[in-house]
């Protein structure tokens, strides 16, 4: 048993540093998915978080900026957000962490030298390097059959890189059925715009086919703050009559990511989405009404976090996860993770990266590991003060749970 506080701290930081992370929500892909996988310094600099931050200083028209080649956009962002102003935002700092962890000379501020480094890298070599540097063992992707750029890969080569596991993402089905049903028809599913019995059965067949095709670990959707179930909307009916039964039959969780106000500034594209408070009553209703279903939930609004943690206390079929998007900042990660650990113990998934650029795994996990380790030290120290001593093995167990095993256990699959 560890009875010395310095030894406790050293052990916690070592175990957090060494754990092989399962990153349960990302937007990255294996190397053979071609241009879907973004990587390298120009992709890092043109991350939509940084584009939004760039326009805070720039009077350039949106159209003029987005018409520029990627490298020219990156040059502008580097000049504005790094050279002309100190890069202290989380997304700005993240670029520096990646460059530093790769062993590049950040002090030189030499963007062309960084570009040379990536130019010499092959994608397969770099995927290995990033996973190793980030300490990530497995990532779960965001896989959207409605994306014309992605669907062909699943209809041909599929994915056999076990580091990249699939999540079936169905935003168009749930949020835009009046348009997406035509795609289902094109793919041979006998659906119609009015959600009749035949359409319900065929949507269920579509979901089942794709969960199996992808070996999807869960089914996911991003939802607006107004999302409610039950109501008389098409979305609510598809959730209850299609998604809930299929997820139960296939034993996969339904992951709801709620609170996105899409394109409040549509000129910014991906950077134009914002945040709104979700209605926790919908999560209570679904968890209560469908006790044999499993639900993963992350909410985008900081104001939702306490009630989400309390709701997880009420329903063992609810797994809350991550400090999503606008919450993925050190001060908020610290606040939310302390709230969750004080409310739920270790029975939650503290973080996911949401990486859109492969290299981001390095900074998003480096930054979060540090925060979560500090919180664990505090919590173990508190119980040590009451005479409860933990062993190295118990710390290893708890850290493994937070950084992956809670997820694998919840979905009923073996890690890896
Ligand atoms: O819906 C999502 O998966 C969101 O995470 C993304 O749409 C968002 O753009 C993002 O990458 C946030 O980090
Ligand atoms: Zn995401």
CSV table of C-alpha atoms and ligand atoms in Angstrom, one decimal:
chain,number,residue,atom,x,y,z
A,1,UNK,CA,0.0,0.0,0.0
A,2,UNK,CA,1.2,3.6,-0.7
A,3,UNK,CA,1.4,5.7,2.4
A,4,UNK,CA,3.6,8.5,1.2
A,5,UNK,CA,2.0,11.4,-0.7
A,6,UNK,CA,4.9,12.0,-3.0
A,7,UNK,CA,5.0,8.3,-3.9
A,8,UNK,CA,1.2,8.5,-4.5
A,9,UNK,CA,1.7,11.4,-6.9
A,10,UNK,CA,4.6,9.7,-8.7
A,11,UNK,CA,2.6,6.4,-9.1
A,12,UNK,CA,-0.6,8.1,-10.4
A,13,UNK,CA,1.3,10.2,-12.9
A,14,UNK,CA,3.3,7.2,-14.1
A,15,UNK,CA,0.2,5.0,-14.5
A,16,UNK,CA,-1.7,7.8,-16.3
A,17,UNK,CA,1.3,8.4,-18.6
A,18,UNK,CA,1.6,4.6,-19.3
A,19,UNK,CA,-2.0,3.6,-19.9
A,20,UNK,CA,-2.9,2.6,-23.4
A,21,UNK,CA,-5.9,4.9,-24.1
A,22,UNK,CA,-9.2,4.0,-25.9
A,23,UNK,CA,-10.3,7.2,-27.4
A,24,UNK,CA,-14.0,6.7,-27.8
A,25,UNK,CA,-14.9,9.6,-30.2
A,26,UNK,CA,-12.7,10.9,-33.0
A,27,UNK,CA,-12.9,12.0,-36.7
A,28,UNK,CA,-9.8,10.2,-37.9
A,29,UNK,CA,-9.4,7.3,-40.2
A,30,UNK,CA,-7.0,4.5,-41.1
A,31,UNK,CA,-4.4,5.4,-43.7
A,32,UNK,CA,-6.1,3.5,-46.5
A,33,UNK,CA,-9.2,5.8,-46.2
A,34,UNK,CA,-7.1,8.3,-48.2
A,35,UNK,CA,-7.8,12.0,-47.9
A,36,UNK,CA,-10.4,11.4,-45.2
A,37,UNK,CA,-7.5,11.2,-42.8
A,38,UNK,CA,-6.2,14.7,-42.1
A,39,UNK,CA,-2.6,15.1,-40.8
A,40,UNK,CA,0.4,17.4,-40.7
A,41,UNK,CA,1.0,21.0,-39.7
A,42,UNK,CA,-1.2,22.7,-42.3
A,43,UNK,CA,-4.2,20.6,-41.3
A,44,UNK,CA,-3.4,21.3,-37.6
A,45,UNK,CA,-3.3,25.1,-38.3
A,46,UNK,CA,-6.6,25.0,-40.4
A,47,UNK,CA,-8.5,23.1,-37.7
A,48,UNK,CA,-11.9,24.8,-37.5
A,49,UNK,CA,-11.3,25.8,-33.9
A,50,UNK,CA,-8.4,28.0,-35.2
A,51,UNK,CA,-10.3,29.3,-38.1
A,52,UNK,CA,-12.9,30.7,-35.8
A,53,UNK,CA,-10.1,32.2,-33.6
A,54,UNK,CA,-8.4,33.7,-36.7
A,55,UNK,CA,-11.5,35.6,-37.8
A,56,UNK,CA,-11.6,37.3,-34.4
A,57,UNK,CA,-8.6,39.3,-35.6
A,58,UNK,CA,-9.2,39.4,-39.4
A,59,UNK,CA,-11.5,41.6,-41.5
A,60,UNK,CA,-10.8,39.3,-44.5
A,61,UNK,CA,-14.1,38.1,-46.1
A,62,UNK,CA,-15.0,34.5,-45.3
A,63,UNK,CA,-15.2,33.7,-49.0
A,64,UNK,CA,-11.8,35.1,-49.7
A,65,UNK,CA,-10.2,33.0,-46.9
A,66,UNK,CA,-11.9,29.8,-47.8
A,67,UNK,CA,-10.9,30.3,-51.5
A,68,UNK,CA,-7.3,30.2,-50.5
A,69,UNK,CA,-5.2,27.0,-50.8
A,70,UNK,CA,-4.8,25.2,-47.5
A,71,UNK,CA,-1.2,26.2,-47.1
A,72,UNK,CA,-2.0,29.9,-47.6
A,73,UNK,CA,-4.8,29.6,-45.0
A,74,UNK,CA,-2.3,28.0,-42.6
A,75,UNK,CA,0.2,30.8,-43.3
A,76,UNK,CA,-2.4,33.4,-42.4
A,77,UNK,CA,-3.4,31.6,-39.2
A,78,UNK,CA,0.2,31.1,-38.2
A,79,UNK,CA,1.0,34.8,-38.7
A,80,UNK,CA,-2.1,36.0,-37.0
A,81,UNK,CA,-2.6,33.6,-34.1
A,82,UNK,CA,1.0,32.6,-33.3
A,83,UNK,CA,3.3,35.4,-34.5
A,84,UNK,CA,1.2,38.6,-34.1
A,85,UNK,CA,-0.5,37.3,-30.9
A,86,UNK,CA,0.7,34.9,-28.3
A,87,UNK,CA,-0.8,31.4,-28.9
A,88,UNK,CA,-2.4,30.9,-25.5
A,89,UNK,CA,-5.8,29.5,-26.4
A,90,UNK,CA,-6.2,25.7,-26.0
A,91,UNK,CA,-6.3,25.0,-29.7
A,92,UNK,CA,-3.4,27.3,-30.3
A,93,UNK,CA,-1.4,25.8,-27.5
A,94,UNK,CA,-2.3,22.4,-28.9
A,95,UNK,CA,-0.4,23.0,-32.1
A,96,UNK,CA,2.7,23.8,-30.0
A,97,UNK,CA,2.3,20.7,-27.9
A,98,UNK,CA,2.2,18.5,-31.0
A,99,UNK,CA,5.3,20.1,-32.5
A,100,UNK,CA,7.2,19.9,-29.2
A,101,UNK,CA,6.2,16.2,-28.5
A,102,UNK,CA,7.4,15.3,-32.1
A,103,UNK,CA,10.8,16.8,-31.1
A,104,UNK,CA,10.6,19.8,-33.4
A,105,UNK,CA,12.2,23.2,-32.4
A,106,UNK,CA,9.1,25.2,-31.3
A,107,UNK,CA,11.3,28.1,-30.2
A,108,UNK,CA,12.5,28.5,-33.8
A,109,UNK,CA,9.0,29.4,-34.9
A,110,UNK,CA,10.0,28.0,-38.3
A,111,UNK,CA,6.8,26.9,-40.1
A,112,UNK,CA,8.6,25.8,-43.2
A,113,UNK,CA,11.0,23.6,-41.2
A,114,UNK,CA,7.9,22.0,-39.6
A,115,UNK,CA,6.5,21.4,-43.1
A,116,UNK,CA,9.7,19.8,-44.2
A,117,UNK,CA,9.4,17.3,-41.3
A,118,UNK,CA,6.0,16.2,-42.4
A,119,UNK,CA,6.9,16.1,-46.0
A,120,UNK,CA,9.4,13.4,-45.3
A,121,UNK,CA,6.8,11.3,-43.4
A,122,UNK,CA,4.7,8.4,-44.8
A,123,UNK,CA,1.2,8.2,-43.5
A,124,UNK,CA,1.5,4.6,-42.1
A,125,UNK,CA,4.8,5.6,-40.4
A,126,UNK,CA,3.2,8.7,-39.0
A,127,UNK,CA,0.1,6.9,-37.7
A,128,UNK,CA,2.4,4.6,-35.7
A,129,UNK,CA,4.3,7.5,-34.5
A,130,UNK,CA,1.3,9.5,-33.4
A,131,UNK,CA,-0.4,6.6,-31.6
A,132,UNK,CA,2.9,5.8,-29.8
A,133,UNK,CA,3.6,9.4,-28.9
A,134,UNK,CA,0.0,10.0,-27.7
A,135,UNK,CA,-0.2,6.7,-25.8
A,136,UNK,CA,-3.4,5.8,-27.7
A,137,UNK,CA,-4.1,2.1,-28.3
A,138,UNK,CA,-7.5,2.3,-30.0
A,139,UNK,CA,-9.6,5.1,-31.5
A,140,UNK,CA,-13.3,5.0,-32.3
A,141,UNK,CA,-14.1,6.7,-35.5
A,142,UNK,CA,-17.2,8.7,-36.7
A,143,UNK,CA,-18.4,6.7,-39.7
A,144,UNK,CA,-21.2,8.2,-41.7
A,145,UNK,CA,-22.7,6.0,-44.6
A,146,UNK,CA,-24.5,9.1,-45.8
A,147,UNK,CA,-21.1,10.7,-46.5
A,148,UNK,CA,-20.4,10.2,-50.2
A,149,UNK,CA,-16.7,10.5,-49.5
A,150,UNK,CA,-16.7,7.7,-46.9
A,151,UNK,CA,-19.4,5.2,-48.0
A,152,UNK,CA,-17.3,3.8,-51.0
A,153,UNK,CA,-14.6,2.7,-48.6
A,154,UNK,CA,-17.1,0.6,-46.6
A,155,UNK,CA,-18.6,-0.7,-49.9
A,156,UNK,CA,-15.2,-1.9,-51.0
A,157,UNK,CA,-12.1,-2.2,-48.8
A,158,UNK,CA,-13.7,-1.7,-45.4
A,159,UNK,CA,-11.4,-1.5,-42.4
A,160,UNK,CA,-9.1,-4.1,-40.9
A,161,UNK,CA,-6.9,-1.8,-38.9
A,162,UNK,CA,-7.9,-2.8,-35.4
A,163,UNK,CA,-6.5,0.4,-34.0
A,164,UNK,CA,-9.5,2.2,-35.7
A,165,UNK,CA,-12.9,0.9,-34.6
A,166,UNK,CA,-16.2,2.1,-36.0
A,167,UNK,CA,-19.2,4.0,-34.7
A,168,UNK,CA,-22.2,4.2,-37.0
A,169,UNK,CA,-23.1,7.9,-37.3
A,170,UNK,CA,-26.6,8.7,-38.5
A,171,UNK,CA,-27.2,12.4,-38.2
A,172,UNK,CA,-28.9,12.7,-41.7
A,173,UNK,CA,-31.3,9.9,-40.8
A,174,UNK,CA,-32.4,11.5,-37.6
A,175,UNK,CA,-32.0,15.2,-38.3
A,176,UNK,CA,-33.0,15.3,-42.0
A,177,UNK,CA,-35.2,12.3,-42.9
A,178,UNK,CA,-37.2,14.2,-45.5
A,179,UNK,CA,-34.0,14.3,-47.6
A,180,UNK,CA,-32.0,11.3,-46.4
A,181,UNK,CA,-34.8,8.8,-47.0
A,182,UNK,CA,-34.1,9.2,-50.8
A,183,UNK,CA,-30.6,7.9,-50.2
A,184,UNK,CA,-32.0,4.9,-48.4
A,185,UNK,CA,-34.2,4.2,-51.4
A,186,UNK,CA,-31.2,4.5,-53.7
A,187,UNK,CA,-29.5,1.8,-51.5
A,188,UNK,CA,-32.4,-0.5,-51.9
A,189,UNK,CA,-34.3,0.1,-48.7
A,190,UNK,CA,-38.1,0.3,-49.3
A,191,UNK,CA,-38.7,3.5,-47.3
A,192,UNK,CA,-41.0,6.4,-47.9
A,193,UNK,CA,-41.3,10.0,-46.6
A,194,UNK,CA,-44.2,9.1,-44.4
A,195,UNK,CA,-42.9,6.9,-41.7
A,196,UNK,CA,-45.2,3.9,-42.4
A,197,UNK,CA,-44.7,0.4,-41.0
A,198,UNK,CA,-42.7,-0.6,-44.1
A,199,UNK,CA,-40.4,2.3,-43.7
A,200,UNK,CA,-39.9,1.6,-40.0
A,201,UNK,CA,-38.9,-2.0,-40.8
A,202,UNK,CA,-36.6,-1.0,-43.6
A,203,UNK,CA,-34.8,1.7,-41.5
A,204,UNK,CA,-34.2,-1.0,-38.9
A,205,UNK,CA,-32.8,-3.2,-41.7
A,206,UNK,CA,-30.5,-0.4,-42.8
A,207,UNK,CA,-29.2,0.2,-39.3
A,208,UNK,CA,-28.7,-3.5,-38.7
A,209,UNK,CA,-26.9,-3.9,-42.0
A,210,UNK,CA,-24.5,-1.1,-41.3
A,211,UNK,CA,-23.8,-2.0,-37.6
A,212,UNK,CA,-22.7,-5.4,-38.9
A,213,UNK,CA,-20.9,-4.1,-42.0
A,214,UNK,CA,-18.8,-1.7,-39.9
A,215,UNK,CA,-18.7,-3.9,-36.7
A,216,UNK,CA,-19.9,-0.6,-35.1
A,217,UNK,CA,-19.2,-0.4,-31.4
A,218,UNK,CA,-22.0,2.0,-30.9
A,219,UNK,CA,-24.5,4.1,-32.9
A,220,UNK,CA,-24.1,7.8,-32.6
A,221,UNK,CA,-25.8,11.1,-33.5
A,222,UNK,CA,-25.3,14.8,-32.8
A,223,UNK,CA,-28.5,16.6,-31.8
A,224,UNK,CA,-29.7,20.1,-31.3
A,225,UNK,CA,-30.6,21.6,-27.9
A,226,UNK,CA,-34.3,21.2,-28.9
A,227,UNK,CA,-34.0,17.4,-29.1
A,228,UNK,CA,-36.9,15.8,-27.2
A,229,UNK,CA,-38.3,12.3,-27.0
A,230,UNK,CA,-41.1,11.5,-26.9
A,231,UNK,CA,-42.8,14.0,-29.2
A,232,UNK,CA,-44.6,13.8,-32.5
A,233,UNK,CA,-41.6,14.5,-34.6
A,234,UNK,CA,-40.2,12.1,-37.2
A,235,UNK,CA,-36.9,12.1,-35.3
A,236,UNK,CA,-38.6,11.0,-32.1
A,237,UNK,CA,-40.5,8.2,-33.9
A,238,UNK,CA,-37.3,7.0,-35.6
A,239,UNK,CA,-35.5,6.9,-32.2
A,240,UNK,CA,-38.2,4.9,-30.4
A,241,UNK,CA,-39.4,2.7,-33.3
A,242,UNK,CA,-36.1,2.0,-35.1
A,243,UNK,CA,-33.0,2.9,-33.1
A,244,UNK,CA,-34.0,1.7,-29.7
A,245,UNK,CA,-35.1,-1.8,-30.9
A,246,UNK,CA,-32.1,-2.2,-33.2
A,247,UNK,CA,-29.6,-1.1,-30.6
A,248,UNK,CA,-31.1,-3.6,-28.1
A,249,UNK,CA,-31.1,-6.4,-30.7
A,250,UNK,CA,-27.5,-5.7,-31.7
A,251,UNK,CA,-26.4,-5.0,-28.1
A,252,UNK,CA,-24.8,-1.6,-29.0
A,253,UNK,CA,-25.2,1.6,-27.1
A,254,UNK,CA,-27.0,4.6,-28.5
A,255,UNK,CA,-24.7,7.6,-28.2
A,256,UNK,CA,-26.4,11.0,-28.1
A,257,UNK,CA,-24.3,14.1,-28.4
A,258,UNK,CA,-26.7,16.9,-27.6
A,259,UNK,CA,-26.5,20.7,-27.7
A,260,UNK,CA,-25.2,21.7,-31.1
A,261,UNK,CA,-26.7,24.8,-32.6
A,262,UNK,CA,-25.7,24.1,-36.3
A,263,UNK,CA,-24.2,26.9,-38.3
A,264,UNK,CA,-25.2,30.0,-36.2
A,265,UNK,CA,-22.7,31.6,-38.5
A,266,UNK,CA,-23.0,29.6,-41.7
A,267,UNK,CA,-20.2,31.5,-43.4
A,268,UNK,CA,-17.8,29.8,-41.0
A,269,UNK,CA,-18.7,26.3,-42.1
A,270,UNK,CA,-17.6,23.7,-39.6
A,271,UNK,CA,-16.4,26.6,-37.4
A,272,UNK,CA,-19.9,28.1,-37.5
A,273,UNK,CA,-21.6,25.7,-35.0
A,274,UNK,CA,-22.5,26.9,-31.5
A,275,UNK,CA,-23.9,25.6,-28.2
A,276,UNK,CA,-27.3,25.4,-26.5
A,277,UNK,CA,-28.6,23.8,-23.3
A,278,UNK,CA,-30.2,20.4,-23.8
A,279,UNK,CA,-33.3,19.0,-22.0
A,280,UNK,CA,-32.3,16.4,-19.5
A,281,UNK,CA,-35.8,15.1,-19.3
A,282,UNK,CA,-35.3,13.3,-22.7
A,283,UNK,CA,-32.3,11.4,-21.3
A,284,UNK,CA,-34.3,10.5,-18.1
A,285,UNK,CA,-37.2,9.3,-20.3
A,286,UNK,CA,-35.1,7.1,-22.6
A,287,UNK,CA,-33.0,5.6,-19.8
A,288,UNK,CA,-36.2,4.9,-17.7
A,289,UNK,CA,-38.4,3.7,-20.5
A,290,UNK,CA,-35.7,1.4,-22.1
A,291,UNK,CA,-33.8,-0.2,-19.2
A,292,UNK,CA,-32.5,-2.9,-21.5
A,293,UNK,CA,-30.9,-0.4,-23.8
A,294,UNK,CA,-27.5,1.2,-23.1
A,295,UNK,CA,-27.1,5.0,-23.6
A,296,UNK,CA,-23.9,7.0,-23.9
A,297,UNK,CA,-24.4,10.7,-23.5
A,298,UNK,CA,-22.3,13.8,-23.8
A,299,UNK,CA,-23.7,17.3,-23.6
A,300,UNK,CA,-22.2,20.4,-25.1
A,301,UNK,CA,-23.4,23.0,-22.6
A,302,UNK,CA,-21.5,23.6,-19.4
A,303,UNK,CA,-24.8,24.3,-17.8
A,304,UNK,CA,-26.0,20.7,-18.4
A,305,UNK,CA,-23.1,19.0,-16.6
A,306,UNK,CA,-24.3,18.8,-13.1
A,307,UNK,CA,-27.7,17.5,-14.0
A,308,UNK,CA,-26.1,15.0,-16.4
A,309,UNK,CA,-23.9,13.6,-13.6
A,310,UNK,CA,-26.9,13.3,-11.3
A,311,UNK,CA,-28.9,11.6,-14.0
A,312,UNK,CA,-26.1,9.0,-14.4
A,313,UNK,CA,-26.5,8.3,-10.7
A,314,UNK,CA,-30.2,7.4,-11.4
A,315,UNK,CA,-29.6,5.1,-14.4
A,316,UNK,CA,-27.0,2.4,-14.6
A,317,UNK,CA,-27.7,2.1,-18.3
A,318,UNK,CA,-26.4,5.6,-18.8
A,319,UNK,CA,-22.6,6.1,-19.4
A,320,UNK,CA,-21.6,9.8,-19.6
A,321,UNK,CA,-18.5,10.7,-21.5
A,322,UNK,CA,-16.0,13.4,-22.5
A,323,UNK,CA,-15.6,17.1,-22.2
A,324,UNK,CA,-16.9,17.7,-25.6
A,325,UNK,CA,-15.8,20.5,-28.1
A,326,UNK,CA,-16.3,23.9,-26.3
A,327,UNK,CA,-15.8,22.1,-23.0
A,328,UNK,CA,-12.4,20.7,-23.9
A,329,UNK,CA,-10.5,23.5,-22.2
A,330,UNK,CA,-8.3,22.8,-19.1
A,331,UNK,CA,-10.4,24.9,-16.7
A,332,UNK,CA,-13.6,23.3,-17.7
A,333,UNK,CA,-12.2,19.7,-17.9
A,334,UNK,CA,-10.9,20.2,-14.4
A,335,UNK,CA,-14.3,21.4,-13.1
A,336,UNK,CA,-16.4,18.8,-14.9
A,337,UNK,CA,-14.1,15.9,-14.0
A,338,UNK,CA,-14.0,16.8,-10.3
A,339,UNK,CA,-17.8,17.1,-10.3
A,340,UNK,CA,-18.2,13.7,-12.0
A,341,UNK,CA,-15.6,11.9,-9.7
A,342,UNK,CA,-17.2,13.4,-6.6
A,343,UNK,CA,-20.7,12.4,-7.9
A,344,UNK,CA,-20.0,9.1,-9.7
A,345,UNK,CA,-16.7,7.8,-8.3
A,346,UNK,CA,-14.8,6.2,-11.2
A,347,UNK,CA,-17.9,5.0,-13.2
A,348,UNK,CA,-17.7,7.4,-16.1
A,349,UNK,CA,-15.6,8.1,-19.2
A,350,UNK,CA,-13.7,11.4,-18.5
A,351,UNK,CA,-12.5,12.3,-21.9
A,352,UNK,CA,-12.4,11.7,-25.7
A,353,UNK,CA,-10.3,13.7,-28.1
A,354,UNK,CA,-12.7,14.5,-30.9
A,355,UNK,CA,-9.5,14.7,-33.0
A,356,UNK,CA,-10.2,15.7,-36.6
A,357,UNK,CA,-6.5,15.8,-37.4
A,358,UNK,CA,-4.5,12.7,-36.6
A,359,UNK,CA,-1.7,14.7,-34.8
A,360,UNK,CA,-4.3,16.2,-32.4
A,361,UNK,CA,-4.3,12.9,-30.5
A,362,UNK,CA,-0.9,14.0,-29.1
A,363,UNK,CA,-2.0,17.3,-27.6
A,364,UNK,CA,-5.6,16.5,-26.6
A,365,UNK,CA,-4.4,13.5,-24.6
A,366,UNK,CA,-1.2,15.1,-23.2
A,367,UNK,CA,-3.3,18.0,-21.9
A,368,UNK,CA,-6.1,15.9,-20.5
A,369,UNK,CA,-3.9,13.2,-18.9
A,370,UNK,CA,-2.2,15.9,-16.8
A,371,UNK,CA,-5.5,17.3,-15.5
A,372,UNK,CA,-7.1,13.9,-14.8
A,373,UNK,CA,-3.9,12.7,-13.0
A,374,UNK,CA,-3.9,15.8,-10.7
A,375,UNK,CA,-7.6,15.1,-9.8
A,376,UNK,CA,-6.9,11.5,-9.1
A,377,UNK,CA,-4.0,12.5,-6.8
A,378,UNK,CA,-6.3,14.8,-4.9
A,379,UNK,CA,-9.0,12.2,-4.5
A,380,UNK,CA,-6.6,9.4,-3.4
A,381,UNK,CA,-5.0,11.9,-1.1
A,382,UNK,CA,-8.4,12.7,0.5
A,383,UNK,CA,-9.1,9.0,1.3
A,384,UNK,CA,-5.5,8.5,2.4
A,385,UNK,CA,-6.1,11.2,5.0
A,386,UNK,CA,-9.0,9.0,6.3
A,387,UNK,CA,-6.7,6.0,6.5
A,388,UNK,CA,-7.6,4.3,3.2
A,389,UNK,CA,-4.4,3.4,1.4
A,390,UNK,CA,-4.3,2.4,-2.3
A,391,UNK,CA,-1.9,0.0,-3.9
A,392,UNK,CA,0.0,0.5,-7.2
A,393,UNK,CA,-2.2,-2.3,-8.7
A,394,UNK,CA,-5.4,-0.5,-7.5
A,395,UNK,CA,-4.2,2.8,-9.1
A,396,UNK,CA,-3.4,0.9,-12.3
A,397,UNK,CA,-6.9,-0.7,-12.3
A,398,UNK,CA,-8.6,2.6,-11.7
A,399,UNK,CA,-6.6,4.4,-14.4
A,400,UNK,CA,-7.3,1.6,-16.9
A,401,UNK,CA,-11.0,1.9,-16.1
A,402,UNK,CA,-11.1,5.7,-16.7
A,403,UNK,CA,-9.1,5.6,-19.9
A,404,UNK,CA,-10.8,2.6,-21.6
A,405,UNK,CA,-12.1,-0.3,-19.6
A,406,UNK,CA,-15.2,1.5,-18.5
A,407,UNK,CA,-16.1,1.9,-22.2
A,408,UNK,CA,-15.3,-1.7,-23.1
A,409,UNK,CA,-17.1,-3.1,-20.1
A,410,UNK,CA,-20.2,-0.9,-20.8
A,411,UNK,CA,-20.4,-2.0,-24.5
A,412,UNK,CA,-19.8,-5.6,-23.5
A,413,UNK,CA,-16.8,-6.1,-25.7
A,414,UNK,CA,-13.1,-7.0,-24.9
A,415,UNK,CA,-10.6,-4.2,-25.1
A,416,UNK,CA,-8.8,-4.4,-28.5
B,1,LIG,O1,-20.7,16.2,-34.0
B,1,LIG,C1,-19.5,16.0,-33.7
B,1,LIG,O2,-19.0,14.8,-33.7
B,1,LIG,C2,-18.7,17.1,-33.3
B,1,LIG,O3,-17.6,16.7,-32.4
B,1,LIG,C3,-18.1,17.8,-34.5
B,1,LIG,O4,-19.1,18.1,-35.4
B,1,LIG,C4,-17.3,19.1,-34.2
B,1,LIG,O5,-17.0,19.8,-35.4
B,1,LIG,C5,-16.0,18.8,-33.5
B,1,LIG,O6,-15.1,18.2,-34.2
B,1,LIG,C6,-15.8,19.2,-32.2
B,1,LIG,O7,-14.7,19.0,-31.6
B,2,LIG,ZN1,-17.0,14.9,-32.9
